[in-house]
Coordinates of C-alpha atoms in Angstrom, one line a residue:
X19 CA -8.1 41.0 7.5
X20 CA -8.7 37.9 5.1
X21 CA -12.4 37.6 6.1
X22 CA -13.0 41.1 4.4
X23 CA -11.0 40.1 1.3
X24 CA -14.2 38.6 0.1
X25 CA -16.2 41.8 -0.2
X26 CA -13.2 43.7 -2.1
X27 CA -14.5 41.7 -5.4
X28 CA -17.5 43.2 -7.2
X29 CA -18.6 39.9 -8.3
X30 CA -18.9 38.5 -4.7
X31 CA -20.8 41.8 -3.6
X32 CA -23.2 40.9 -6.3
X33 CA -23.3 37.4 -5.2
X34 CA -24.0 38.3 -1.6
X35 CA -26.7 40.9 -2.8
X36 CA -28.4 38.5 -5.1
X37 CA -28.0 35.5 -2.5
X38 CA -29.5 37.3 0.3
X39 CA -32.4 38.5 -1.6
X40 CA -33.3 35.1 -2.9
X41 CA -32.9 33.9 0.5
X42 CA -35.7 36.2 1.6
X43 CA -38.2 35.4 -1.1
X44 CA -37.6 31.7 -1.8
X45 CA -38.8 30.5 1.9
X46 CA -41.9 33.0 1.5
X47 CA -42.9 31.1 -1.6
X48 CA -41.7 27.8 -0.2
X49 CA -43.7 27.9 3.0
X50 CA -46.9 28.2 0.9
X51 CA -45.7 25.5 -1.5
X52 CA -45.2 23.1 1.4
X53 CA -48.4 23.8 3.2
X54 CA -50.4 23.1 -0.2
X55 CA -48.3 19.7 -0.6
X56 CA -46.7 20.9 -3.8
X57 CA -43.0 20.5 -2.6
X58 CA -42.1 19.0 -5.9
X59 CA -43.2 22.0 -7.9
X60 CA -39.9 23.5 -7.6
X61 CA -38.4 20.5 -9.3
X62 CA -41.0 20.8 -12.2
X63 CA -40.3 24.3 -12.8
X64 CA -36.8 24.3 -12.5
X65 CA -36.4 21.5 -15.1
X66 CA -38.6 23.5 -17.3
X67 CA -36.6 26.7 -16.8
X68 CA -33.8 24.6 -18.5
X69 CA -36.0 24.4 -21.7
X70 CA -36.6 28.3 -21.4
X71 CA -32.9 28.9 -20.9
X72 CA -32.1 26.9 -24.1
X73 CA -34.7 28.5 -26.1
X74 CA -33.4 31.9 -25.0
X75 CA -29.8 31.2 -26.2
X76 CA -31.4 29.7 -29.5
X77 CA -33.2 32.9 -30.3
X78 CA -30.6 35.3 -28.9
X79 CA -32.7 36.8 -25.8
X80 CA -31.5 36.8 -22.3
X81 CA -32.0 33.1 -20.9
X82 CA -33.4 34.5 -17.6
X83 CA -36.3 35.9 -19.6
X84 CA -36.8 32.6 -21.6
X85 CA -36.7 30.7 -18.3
X86 CA -39.3 33.0 -16.6
X87 CA -41.7 32.7 -19.7
X88 CA -41.3 28.7 -19.8
X89 CA -41.8 28.6 -16.1
X90 CA -44.9 30.9 -16.2
X91 CA -46.5 28.6 -18.9
X92 CA -45.4 25.4 -16.8
X93 CA -46.8 26.7 -13.5
X94 CA -50.1 27.8 -15.1
X95 CA -50.3 24.2 -16.9
X96 CA -49.8 22.8 -13.3
X97 CA -52.6 24.7 -11.8
X98 CA -55.0 24.0 -14.8
X99 CA -54.3 20.1 -14.5
X100 CA -54.3 20.2 -10.7
X101 CA -57.9 21.7 -10.8
X102 CA -59.2 19.2 -13.7
X103 CA -58.1 16.2 -11.7
X104 CA -58.2 17.2 -8.1
X105 CA -58.1 13.6 -6.6
X106 CA -54.5 13.1 -8.3
X107 CA -53.3 16.6 -8.1
X108 CA -49.6 15.5 -7.7
X109 CA -50.0 14.0 -11.4
X110 CA -50.0 17.5 -12.7
X111 CA -46.3 18.4 -11.6
X112 CA -45.2 14.8 -12.8
X113 CA -46.7 15.6 -16.1
X114 CA -45.2 19.1 -16.5
X115 CA -41.9 18.0 -15.3
X116 CA -41.7 15.0 -17.8
X117 CA -42.7 17.6 -20.5
X118 CA -40.3 20.3 -19.3
X119 CA -37.2 17.8 -19.2
X120 CA -38.1 16.4 -22.6
X121 CA -38.2 19.8 -24.2
X122 CA -35.0 20.8 -22.5
X123 CA -33.3 17.7 -23.7
X124 CA -34.5 18.3 -27.5
X125 CA -33.6 22.1 -27.4
X126 CA -30.4 21.8 -25.7
X127 CA -28.9 19.7 -28.6
X128 CA -29.4 23.0 -30.7
X129 CA -27.5 25.1 -28.5
X130 CA -23.8 25.7 -29.7
X131 CA -22.4 27.3 -26.5
X132 CA -23.0 24.3 -24.5
X133 CA -20.9 25.9 -21.7
X134 CA -23.1 28.5 -21.1
X135 CA -26.1 26.1 -20.9
X136 CA -24.5 23.8 -18.4
X137 CA -23.6 26.8 -16.3
X138 CA -27.3 27.0 -15.4
X139 CA -27.5 23.2 -14.2
X140 CA -25.7 24.0 -11.0
X141 CA -25.7 27.8 -11.1
X142 CA -23.0 30.3 -11.1
X143 CA -24.1 33.1 -8.5
X144 CA -20.5 34.6 -8.7
X145 CA -21.0 35.1 -12.6
X146 CA -24.1 37.2 -12.1
X147 CA -23.9 40.3 -14.4
X148 CA -25.1 43.9 -13.2
X149 CA -28.1 43.4 -15.6
X150 CA -29.0 40.0 -13.9
X151 CA -28.4 41.4 -10.5
X152 CA -31.0 44.4 -11.2
X153 CA -33.5 41.8 -12.6
X154 CA -33.3 39.9 -9.2
X155 CA -33.6 43.1 -7.2
X156 CA -36.9 44.1 -9.1
X157 CA -38.3 40.6 -9.1
X158 CA -37.5 40.2 -5.2
X159 CA -39.1 43.6 -4.5
X160 CA -42.3 42.6 -6.5
X161 CA -42.4 39.2 -4.9
X162 CA -41.8 40.3 -1.2
X163 CA -44.4 43.1 -1.5
X164 CA -46.9 40.9 -3.0
X165 CA -46.5 38.1 -0.4
X166 CA -46.8 40.6 2.4
X167 CA -50.0 42.0 1.0
X168 CA -51.5 38.5 0.2
X169 CA -50.1 37.3 3.5
X170 CA -53.6 36.4 5.2
X171 CA -55.1 35.2 1.9
X172 CA -52.3 32.9 1.2
X173 CA -52.4 31.4 4.5
X174 CA -56.1 30.4 4.4
X175 CA -55.8 29.1 0.7
X176 CA -52.7 26.9 1.7
X177 CA -54.6 25.2 4.4
X178 CA -58.2 24.9 2.9
X179 CA -59.1 26.3 -0.3
X180 CA -62.9 25.4 0.1
X181 CA -62.9 27.3 3.4
X182 CA -61.3 30.1 2.0
X183 CA -63.7 30.5 -0.8
X184 CA -66.6 30.2 1.6
X185 CA -64.9 33.1 3.5
X186 CA -65.2 35.1 0.6
X187 CA -61.5 35.2 -0.7
X188 CA -60.7 35.1 -4.3
X189 CA -59.2 31.7 -4.4
X190 CA -58.9 31.7 -8.3
X191 CA -57.3 35.1 -8.6
X192 CA -55.0 34.5 -5.6
X193 CA -53.6 31.0 -6.9
X194 CA -53.2 32.7 -10.3
X195 CA -51.0 35.6 -8.6
X196 CA -49.2 33.0 -6.5
X197 CA -48.4 30.6 -9.5
X198 CA -47.0 33.5 -11.3
X199 CA -44.9 34.5 -8.4
X200 CA -43.6 31.0 -7.8
X201 CA -42.7 30.8 -11.6
X202 CA -40.7 34.0 -11.8
X203 CA -39.0 33.2 -8.3
X204 CA -37.9 29.6 -9.5
X205 CA -36.6 31.1 -12.8
X206 CA -34.3 33.4 -11.5
X207 CA -33.3 31.4 -8.7
X208 CA -32.1 28.6 -11.3
X209 CA -29.6 31.2 -12.5
X210 CA -27.9 31.6 -9.3
X211 CA -28.1 28.1 -7.3
X212 CA -28.9 26.0 -10.3
X213 CA -31.8 24.5 -11.9
X214 CA -31.1 21.0 -10.5
X215 CA -31.1 22.3 -6.8
X216 CA -33.3 25.2 -6.6
X217 CA -36.1 23.2 -5.2
X218 CA -33.9 22.1 -2.3
X219 CA -33.4 25.9 -1.7
X220 CA -37.1 26.2 -1.5
X221 CA -37.8 23.3 0.9
X222 CA -34.8 22.7 3.1
X223 CA -35.2 26.2 4.8
X224 CA -38.9 25.9 5.3
X225 CA -38.3 22.4 7.0
X226 CA -36.0 23.9 9.3
X227 CA -38.3 26.6 10.1
X228 CA -41.1 24.1 10.7
X229 CA -39.3 22.5 13.2
X230 CA -39.1 25.5 15.4
X231 CA -41.9 27.7 14.2
X232 CA -45.1 27.4 16.2
X233 CA -47.4 29.4 13.8
X234 CA -47.4 30.2 10.0
X235 CA -45.9 33.5 10.6
X236 CA -43.1 32.2 12.8
X237 CA -42.5 29.3 10.0
X238 CA -41.8 32.0 7.4
X239 CA -39.9 34.2 9.7
X240 CA -37.7 31.3 10.9
X241 CA -37.4 29.8 7.2
X242 CA -36.2 33.3 6.0
X243 CA -33.7 33.5 8.8
X244 CA -32.3 30.1 8.1
X245 CA -32.1 30.5 4.5
X246 CA -30.1 33.9 4.7
X247 CA -27.8 32.3 7.3
X248 CA -27.3 29.3 4.7
X249 CA -26.4 31.5 2.1
X250 CA -24.1 33.6 3.8
X251 CA -22.2 30.5 5.2
X252 CA -22.4 28.8 1.9
X253 CA -20.9 31.9 0.0
X254 CA -17.9 32.3 2.6
X255 CA -17.2 28.4 2.4
X256 CA -17.5 28.3 -1.4
X257 CA -14.9 31.2 -1.8
X258 CA -12.4 30.2 0.6
X259 CA -12.6 26.5 -0.1
X260 CA -13.0 27.0 -3.8
X261 CA -16.4 25.1 -4.0
X262 CA -19.7 25.3 -6.0
X263 CA -21.6 28.0 -4.3
X264 CA -25.3 26.7 -5.1
X265 CA -24.3 23.2 -4.0
X266 CA -22.4 24.4 -0.9
X267 CA -25.3 26.5 0.2
X268 CA -28.0 23.5 -0.1
X269 CA -25.5 21.2 1.8
X270 CA -25.2 23.6 4.7
X271 CA -29.0 23.6 4.7
X272 CA -29.3 20.0 4.8
X273 CA -26.6 19.4 7.4
X274 CA -28.3 22.2 9.6
X275 CA -31.5 20.5 9.2
X276 CA -30.2 17.1 10.5
X277 CA -28.6 19.0 13.5
X278 CA -31.8 20.9 14.4
X279 CA -33.8 17.3 14.1
X280 CA -31.0 15.5 16.2
X281 CA -30.9 18.3 18.8
X282 CA -34.6 18.4 19.3
X283 CA -34.6 14.7 19.8
X284 CA -32.0 14.9 22.5
X285 CA -33.6 17.6 24.1
X286 CA -37.0 15.9 24.1
X287 CA -35.6 12.9 25.8
X288 CA -34.1 15.0 28.4

């Protein structure tokens, strides 16, 4: 059968494994990010990851490792600035994003293999190596277990940090852990769906989940289901229609979100 042909190639098998794993962990992070009103943090960190990728290529280390290091530094910077100027917390994201874009622009000028660097802009999930797949698997397990273990604490913190602190939750420690998890998730996702659209993968499934979910837990579950479906459909379409996988996955998600909103409005009128 032609539909089974896609799984006969090792690179597509890796693409599905990596894509589904990321589709599971990204909405977990994304739900908390959206509730904390930090939706643009994905853009800030993904652009900063480009600087890490360029640095990795320049000094001869794995670009994903470079992206992880730079994303962690940027995420901690956002959290630090956000605490220093709480009334203008969104400025922290804009400041770090500007610094990340500027640094990426400067460092990319020194990269000799520009084709390799450019592949990170829109991702290349079908070009994932075995080593990179193992990194994604390891990171996904760590992120998922951490999210499950800190599920209740992250929920309280995302709603009201002051109340969470009064309830005895170690807000600073939880925020630190979540910041690291967010940075790592975005940095490895930038390799697959692309640094320029990774934030869409973080926000769109959550937006779909919020249309149907009636609680925090339901929103996380629906968001994850939607992300997995978008990834599977996007990979099939990209393979058989010869499209870019990352962009296709995001567009499937955006179209689905518009359909959900439209159907809800129609049902609300009836």
